[in-house]
């Protein structure tokens, strides 16, 4: 049996949530997608996730949610992180950090899917434990009957992400990168059966700098005077990958990039 996973890159603000909902309405039935994994670290006005937006993103068709360096930006997500099975915080934060290291979801066919995230260490805040060790530790806690395991590397540099792909090739179903908000063109199935891409890209407004109003970002960069960066509004896209996985072995059989553009109103 085959399980189809859709992995969706960082959802940015209201525009990102809107294009996510529209894309999932179209893509999930069209491709027979069994499980949708969404990075929601920028869903609340571009930074963090709230308890009410957690419910909205799940209602729009997401099955598993991850977060990144903005995990605790909105503190009311903390009780959700502690209570719910389908959302996780980065696995290489301090032991006392609230939330689970692994999120779990059971598809309508009864196949269980696990996802976990680690933060990179190069050019990243906060400082974290070794992501390689954190993945090993998290994998050891996943029940052995869960064959489909997805690892997200939320990191700034591609070298760290590629290295993670090689380290866990054959040990997990998918390794995908997030955080840069720029999709990469290096998707492939590695030799031992792990689907890999360095970055899924962003889900939100591409007429922007990483989802933020380009005029404000440019003004701050050029003048050196800081200002608030509003979420941009135009050229909405949902970016990610569609992965087919053998449900019995957990090995990926194919991976393709997906870029859904919102319909013109
Ligand atoms: Fe991030
Ligand atoms: Fe992000």
mmCIF file of N, CA, C and O and ligand atoms in Angstrom, residues 10-12 39 41-42 46 69-70 154 178-181, ligand 2:
data_model
loop_
_atom_site.group_PDB
_atom_site.id
_atom_site.type_symbol
_atom_site.label_atom_id
_atom_site.label_comp_id
_atom_site.label_asym_id
_atom_site.label_seq_id
_atom_site.Cartn_x
_atom_site.Cartn_y
_atom_site.Cartn_z
ATOM 1 N N UNK A 10 6.544 26.947 5.389
ATOM 2 C CA UNK A 10 6.124 27.975 6.355
ATOM 3 C C UNK A 10 4.932 28.820 5.872
ATOM 4 O O UNK A 10 5.066 29.590 4.912
ATOM 5 N N UNK A 11 3.830 28.723 6.604
ATOM 6 C CA UNK A 11 2.618 29.484 6.275
ATOM 7 C C UNK A 11 2.725 30.862 6.914
ATOM 8 O O UNK A 11 2.884 30.983 8.135
ATOM 9 N N UNK A 12 2.638 31.912 6.078
ATOM 10 C CA UNK A 12 2.866 33.273 6.567
ATOM 11 C C UNK A 12 1.559 34.067 6.615
ATOM 12 O O UNK A 12 0.976 34.401 5.577
ATOM 13 N N UNK A 39 4.244 23.412 8.184
ATOM 14 C CA UNK A 39 4.981 24.254 9.124
ATOM 15 C C UNK A 39 4.181 25.542 9.318
ATOM 16 O O UNK A 39 3.950 26.301 8.373
ATOM 17 N N UNK A 41 4.887 28.045 11.681
ATOM 18 C CA UNK A 41 5.584 28.942 12.620
ATOM 19 C C UNK A 41 5.365 30.422 12.334
ATOM 20 O O UNK A 41 5.646 31.255 13.194
ATOM 21 N N UNK A 42 4.873 30.752 11.135
ATOM 22 C CA UNK A 42 4.640 32.163 10.788
ATOM 23 C C UNK A 42 3.161 32.468 10.577
ATOM 24 O O UNK A 42 2.811 33.484 9.976
ATOM 25 N N UNK A 46 2.584 36.534 10.736
ATOM 26 C CA UNK A 46 3.962 36.376 10.279
ATOM 27 C C UNK A 46 4.912 35.817 11.314
ATOM 28 O O UNK A 46 6.071 35.553 10.998
ATOM 29 N N UNK A 69 11.873 28.279 14.832
ATOM 30 C CA UNK A 69 12.484 29.165 15.826
ATOM 31 C C UNK A 69 11.460 30.116 16.454
ATOM 32 O O UNK A 69 11.711 30.672 17.525
ATOM 33 N N UNK A 70 10.297 30.304 15.814
ATOM 34 C CA UNK A 70 9.249 31.171 16.387
ATOM 35 C C UNK A 70 8.253 30.398 17.255
ATOM 36 O O UNK A 70 7.146 30.875 17.502
ATOM 37 N N UNK A 154 14.862 22.693 10.270
ATOM 38 C CA UNK A 154 14.497 24.115 10.197
ATOM 39 C C UNK A 154 15.792 24.906 10.368
ATOM 40 O O UNK A 154 16.247 25.149 11.488
ATOM 41 N N UNK A 178 13.125 23.668 5.978
ATOM 42 C CA UNK A 178 12.253 24.849 6.012
ATOM 43 C C UNK A 178 13.084 26.011 6.561
ATOM 44 O O UNK A 178 14.272 25.875 6.792
ATOM 45 N N UNK A 179 12.424 27.134 6.751
ATOM 46 C CA UNK A 179 12.951 28.343 7.414
ATOM 47 C C UNK A 179 13.422 29.431 6.463
ATOM 48 O O UNK A 179 13.227 30.601 6.758
ATOM 49 N N UNK A 180 14.027 29.087 5.313
ATOM 50 C CA UNK A 180 14.521 30.182 4.465
ATOM 51 C C UNK A 180 13.395 30.849 3.673
ATOM 52 O O UNK A 180 13.583 31.946 3.151
ATOM 53 N N UNK A 181 12.244 30.182 3.561
ATOM 54 C CA UNK A 181 11.083 30.691 2.798
ATOM 55 C C UNK A 181 11.354 30.724 1.299
ATOM 56 O O UNK A 181 10.589 31.335 0.551
HETATM 57 FE FE1 LIG B 2 9.501 30.655 8.727
#
